[in-house]
Amino acid sequence: KAGVTQTPRYLIKTRGQQVTLSCSPISGHRSVSWYQQTPGQGLQFLFEYFSETQRNKGNFPGRFSGRQFSNSRSEMNVSTLELGDSALYLCASSQDLGGGYEQYFGPGTRLTVT
Amino acid sequence: AQSVTQLDSQVPVFEEAPVELRCNYSSSVSVYLFWYVQYPNQGLQLLLKYLSGSTLVKGINGFEAEFNKSQTSFHLRKPSVHISDTAEYFCAVSSTGTASKLTFGTGTRLQVTL
C-alpha cells in the first residue's frame, strides 16, 4: 500500500506570495491532518479534515487554510507569506477520526520564504 | 488542553548502551500516548503507542515505553542502541475523544556514537 505523499517536496517563495501544498493520504484513509514543524516552535497542529469538513483547527492566523476533496486528498494554502512561515509542513492520514487511530506521516514539504 | 514535556533536548550515548528518553505530559482528560521518530529529511514514523491495557508497551526496533499514570510519564527505553538509532524522538499525546490532534513535545535528539 502506498504511503502518504506530499507535493512538492521543496518550495521557495517570496514574501507576500501565496502557496498551495498537496497531500494524498493512504488509500482508504478518510482523515487528514496538517502540522507545521519549525526549529523554534517545534511541531504544531494546523488543522484536521474528515469527509471534506474541517473538524479541528490549531492556533494559526487566517492566512492558513485548507480543504479536503471527495477522494480524501487535501490541500493547504498560505496566503501573504511571511518569513516566519518557512517550515517543514507535514501531512498525516488516518483511517478515521479519533485519537486511537494511528496517524501516518508523509515526508513533508519544505517551504522556504525569502 | 494537553501539554508534553521532553526534559532532555539531547542525549548522547555509546553504541550498545541502554538509553531512556523521558516524557511527561499534562492533561485534564484521558489521553493516548505516542512516541515518534524522525530521521533527517523525513517525516515521522510511529515507534509505539499506549491506548489502554498493559502499561508496558513494546514497539518497533526494540523500543519499549511504560505508562505511569500517577507520575504522568511515558518514558521510552531501549536496552541496547545502534548507530542507526541516531534520530530525533518525539513524544505526543491526543485526547481519547473524537479529535485526532496530536500535541508534541519539543523532541529529544538521540546521538549514538561508537
GROMACS .gro file of C-alpha atoms in nm:
model
  228
    1LYS     CA    1   0.000   0.000   0.000
    2ALA     CA    2   0.146   0.337  -0.094
    3GLY     CA    3   0.223   0.578   0.188
    4VAL     CA    4   0.123   0.939   0.232
    5THR     CA    5   0.257   1.153  -0.050
    6GLN     CA    6   0.315   1.524  -0.040
    7THR     CA    7   0.391   1.755  -0.328
    8PRO     CA    8   0.602   1.942  -0.387
    9ARG     CA    9   0.883   1.828  -0.159
   10TYR     CA   10   1.064   2.160  -0.171
   11LEU     CA   11   0.940   2.509  -0.243
   12ILE     CA   12   1.092   2.856  -0.241
   13LYS     CA   13   0.861   3.156  -0.233
   14THR     CA   14   0.891   3.528  -0.178
   15ARG     CA   15   0.728   3.726   0.099
   16GLY     CA   16   0.376   3.830   0.009
   17GLN     CA   17   0.316   3.544  -0.230
   18GLN     CA   18   0.076   3.259  -0.165
   19VAL     CA   19   0.143   2.886  -0.178
   20THR     CA   20  -0.060   2.566  -0.205
   21LEU     CA   21   0.066   2.234  -0.073
   22SER     CA   22  -0.088   1.899  -0.159
   23CYS     CA   23  -0.131   1.577   0.035
   24SER     CA   24  -0.254   1.240  -0.086
   25PRO     CA   25  -0.347   1.011   0.204
   26ILE     CA   26  -0.310   0.637   0.219
   27SER     CA   27  -0.584   0.465   0.023
   28GLY     CA   28  -0.891   0.417   0.242
   29HIS     CA   29  -0.790   0.680   0.495
   30ARG     CA   30  -1.050   0.948   0.545
   31SER     CA   31  -0.884   1.179   0.796
   32VAL     CA   32  -0.605   1.417   0.702
   33SER     CA   33  -0.418   1.641   0.944
   34TRP     CA   34  -0.156   1.908   0.882
   35TYR     CA   35   0.133   2.008   1.105
   36GLN     CA   36   0.396   2.279   1.087
   37GLN     CA   37   0.748   2.199   1.208
   38THR     CA   38   0.999   2.475   1.282
   39PRO     CA   39   1.316   2.477   1.490
   40GLY     CA   40   1.172   2.742   1.722
   41GLN     CA   41   0.814   2.626   1.772
   42GLY     CA   42   0.853   2.254   1.709
   43LEU     CA   43   0.560   2.054   1.574
   44GLN     CA   44   0.232   2.241   1.580
   45PHE     CA   45  -0.110   2.126   1.470
   46LEU     CA   46  -0.266   2.327   1.190
   47PHE     CA   47  -0.596   2.157   1.110
   48GLU     CA   48  -0.772   1.827   1.052
   49TYR     CA   49  -1.017   1.730   0.781
   50PHE     CA   50  -1.259   1.442   0.763
   51SER     CA   51  -1.516   1.383   0.491
   52GLU     CA   52  -1.438   1.721   0.336
   53THR     CA   53  -1.512   1.903   0.663
   54GLN     CA   54  -1.267   2.076   0.891
   55ARG     CA   55  -1.302   1.902   1.227
   56ASN     CA   56  -1.033   2.069   1.429
   57LYS     CA   57  -0.816   2.377   1.397
   58GLY     CA   58  -0.496   2.491   1.566
   59ASN     CA   59  -0.392   2.841   1.667
   60PHE     CA   60  -0.278   2.979   1.335
   61PRO     CA   61  -0.385   3.301   1.163
   62GLY     CA   62  -0.650   3.301   0.894
   63ARG     CA   63  -0.378   3.315   0.628
   64PHE     CA   64  -0.354   2.941   0.675
   65SER     CA   65  -0.641   2.748   0.522
   66GLY     CA   66  -0.709   2.407   0.388
   67ARG     CA   67  -0.960   2.184   0.222
   68GLN     CA   68  -1.028   1.822   0.152
   69PHE     CA   69  -1.171   1.671  -0.163
   70SER     CA   70  -1.413   1.384  -0.204
   71ASN     CA   71  -1.124   1.144  -0.269
   72SER     CA   72  -0.974   1.249   0.068
   73ARG     CA   73  -0.683   1.434  -0.092
   74SER     CA   74  -0.613   1.756   0.089
   75GLU     CA   75  -0.453   2.089   0.015
   76MET     CA   76  -0.339   2.364   0.242
   77ASN     CA   77  -0.292   2.722   0.137
   78VAL     CA   78  -0.090   3.000   0.293
   79SER     CA   79  -0.158   3.349   0.167
   80THR     CA   80   0.057   3.658   0.207
   81LEU     CA   81   0.364   3.460   0.303
   82GLU     CA   82   0.588   3.584   0.584
   83LEU     CA   83   0.947   3.489   0.659
   84GLY     CA   84   0.825   3.305   0.968
   85ASP     CA   85   0.621   3.070   0.754
   86SER     CA   86   0.941   2.895   0.649
   87ALA     CA   87   0.896   2.545   0.783
   88LEU     CA   88   0.850   2.179   0.711
   89TYR     CA   89   0.480   2.114   0.656
   90LEU     CA   90   0.377   1.760   0.739
   91CYS     CA   91   0.059   1.587   0.640
   92ALA     CA   92  -0.072   1.282   0.824
   93SER     CA   93  -0.356   1.049   0.738
   94SER     CA   94  -0.554   0.805   0.948
   95GLN     CA   95  -0.840   0.567   0.884
   96ASP     CA   96  -1.092   0.755   1.090
   97LEU     CA   97  -1.139   1.026   1.346
   98GLY     CA   98  -1.033   0.966   1.700
   99GLY     CA   99  -0.711   0.974   1.895
  100GLY     CA  100  -0.667   0.599   1.890
  101TYR     CA  101  -0.620   0.571   1.516
  102GLU     CA  102  -0.259   0.568   1.406
  103GLN     CA  103  -0.153   0.867   1.203
  104TYR     CA  104   0.081   0.801   0.912
  105PHE     CA  105   0.301   1.093   0.817
  106GLY     CA  106   0.423   1.196   0.477
  107PRO     CA  107   0.780   1.315   0.409
  108GLY     CA  108   0.676   1.678   0.426
  109THR     CA  109   0.706   1.985   0.210
  110ARG     CA  110   0.994   2.215   0.297
  111LEU     CA  111   0.884   2.572   0.237
  112THR     CA  112   1.142   2.850   0.233
  113VAL     CA  113   1.019   3.209   0.225
  114THR     CA  114   1.273   3.471   0.117
  115ALA     CA  115  -0.575   2.117   2.677
  116GLN     CA  116  -0.273   1.891   2.684
  117SER     CA  117   0.097   1.957   2.700
  118VAL     CA  118   0.406   1.739   2.670
  119THR     CA  119   0.748   1.795   2.824
  120GLN     CA  120   1.058   1.622   2.700
  121LEU     CA  121   1.317   1.709   2.957
  122ASP     CA  122   1.625   1.629   2.752
  123SER     CA  123   1.689   1.809   2.426
  124GLN     CA  124   1.991   1.591   2.350
  125VAL     CA  125   2.100   1.251   2.474
  126PRO     CA  126   2.446   1.125   2.375
  127VAL     CA  127   2.505   0.752   2.421
  128PHE     CA  128   2.757   0.492   2.313
  129GLU     CA  129   2.653   0.209   2.085
  130GLU     CA  130   2.521  -0.099   2.267
  131ALA     CA  131   2.449   0.105   2.582
  132PRO     CA  132   2.095   0.135   2.719
  133VAL     CA  133   1.901   0.458   2.681
  134GLU     CA  134   1.596   0.623   2.833
  135LEU     CA  135   1.424   0.924   2.679
  136ARG     CA  136   1.196   1.099   2.922
  137CYS     CA  137   0.846   1.229   2.857
  138ASN     CA  138   0.595   1.384   3.094
  139TYR     CA  139   0.250   1.501   2.999
  140SER     CA  140  -0.025   1.716   3.141
  141SER     CA  141  -0.393   1.680   3.060
  142SER     CA  142  -0.731   1.739   3.217
  143VAL     CA  143  -0.881   1.449   3.021
  144SER     CA  144  -0.783   1.093   2.941
  145VAL     CA  145  -0.514   1.067   2.677
  146TYR     CA  146  -0.348   0.835   2.434
  147LEU     CA  147   0.032   0.848   2.425
  148PHE     CA  148   0.274   0.805   2.136
  149TRP     CA  149   0.641   0.804   2.053
  150TYR     CA  150   0.750   0.901   1.702
  151VAL     CA  151   1.095   0.901   1.543
  152GLN     CA  152   1.214   1.138   1.274
  153TYR     CA  153   1.522   1.068   1.064
  154PRO     CA  154   1.688   1.356   0.875
  155ASN     CA  155   1.480   1.494   0.590
  156GLN     CA  156   1.198   1.253   0.658
  157GLY     CA  157   0.852   1.255   0.812
  158LEU     CA  158   0.757   1.099   1.142
  159GLN     CA  159   0.737   0.725   1.200
  160LEU     CA  160   0.536   0.575   1.484
  161LEU     CA  161   0.751   0.375   1.728
  162LEU     CA  162   0.479   0.274   1.971
  163LYS     CA  163   0.154   0.385   2.129
  164TYR     CA  164  -0.039   0.344   2.451
  165LEU     CA  165  -0.416   0.335   2.420
  166SER     CA  166  -0.519   0.124   2.719
  167GLY     CA  167  -0.440  -0.201   2.895
  168SER     CA  168  -0.088  -0.307   2.986
  169THR     CA  169   0.123  -0.012   3.089
  170LEU     CA  170   0.434  -0.160   2.926
  171VAL     CA  171   0.419  -0.109   2.554
  172LYS     CA  172   0.655  -0.265   2.304
  173GLY     CA  173   0.724  -0.102   1.973
  174ILE     CA  174   0.936  -0.138   1.665
  175ASN     CA  175   1.315  -0.154   1.652
  176GLY     CA  176   1.342  -0.290   2.007
  177PHE     CA  177   1.195   0.015   2.179
  178GLU     CA  178   0.951  -0.001   2.468
  179ALA     CA  179   0.778   0.253   2.690
  180GLU     CA  180   0.600   0.244   3.022
  181PHE     CA  181   0.290   0.446   3.100
  182ASN     CA  182   0.285   0.573   3.458
  183LYS     CA  183  -0.042   0.747   3.532
  184SER     CA  184   0.050   0.864   3.882
  185GLN     CA  185   0.366   1.030   3.755
  186THR     CA  186   0.208   1.132   3.423
  187SER     CA  187   0.507   0.991   3.241
  188PHE     CA  188   0.568   0.782   2.932
  189HIS     CA  189   0.943   0.722   2.913
  190LEU     CA  190   1.096   0.548   2.613
  191ARG     CA  191   1.367   0.285   2.662
  192LYS     CA  192   1.592   0.062   2.461
  193PRO     CA  193   1.830  -0.186   2.624
  194SER     CA  194   2.100  -0.161   2.357
  195VAL     CA  195   2.117   0.114   2.095
  196HIS     CA  196   2.268   0.107   1.750
  197ILE     CA  197   2.425   0.378   1.537
  198SER     CA  198   2.114   0.364   1.320
  199ASP     CA  199   1.901   0.481   1.614
  200THR     CA  200   2.051   0.828   1.582
  201ALA     CA  201   1.748   1.047   1.516
  202GLU     CA  202   1.502   1.291   1.673
  203TYR     CA  203   1.240   1.136   1.900
  204PHE     CA  204   0.906   1.298   1.976
  205CYS     CA  205   0.659   1.216   2.248
  206ALA     CA  206   0.297   1.307   2.172
  207VAL     CA  207  -0.049   1.292   2.327
  208SER     CA  208  -0.400   1.307   2.195
  209SER     CA  209  -0.730   1.310   2.375
  210THR     CA  210  -0.945   0.998   2.382
  211GLY     CA  211  -1.225   1.191   2.219
  212THR     CA  212  -1.304   1.227   1.855
  213ALA     CA  213  -1.013   1.452   1.768
  214SER     CA  214  -0.700   1.311   1.613
  215LYS     CA  215  -0.497   1.620   1.703
  216LEU     CA  216  -0.153   1.533   1.835
  217THR     CA  217   0.027   1.759   2.081
  218PHE     CA  218   0.401   1.705   2.054
  219GLY     CA  219   0.691   1.759   2.287
  220THR     CA  220   0.992   1.956   2.170
  221GLY     CA  221   1.185   1.645   2.080
  222THR     CA  222   1.498   1.467   2.202
  223ARG     CA  223   1.795   1.427   1.975
  224LEU     CA  224   1.948   1.082   2.034
  225GLN     CA  225   2.310   1.075   1.923
  226VAL     CA  226   2.467   0.729   1.919
  227THR     CA  227   2.844   0.706   1.882
  228LEU     CA  228   3.098   0.424   1.869
   0.00000   0.00000   0.00000
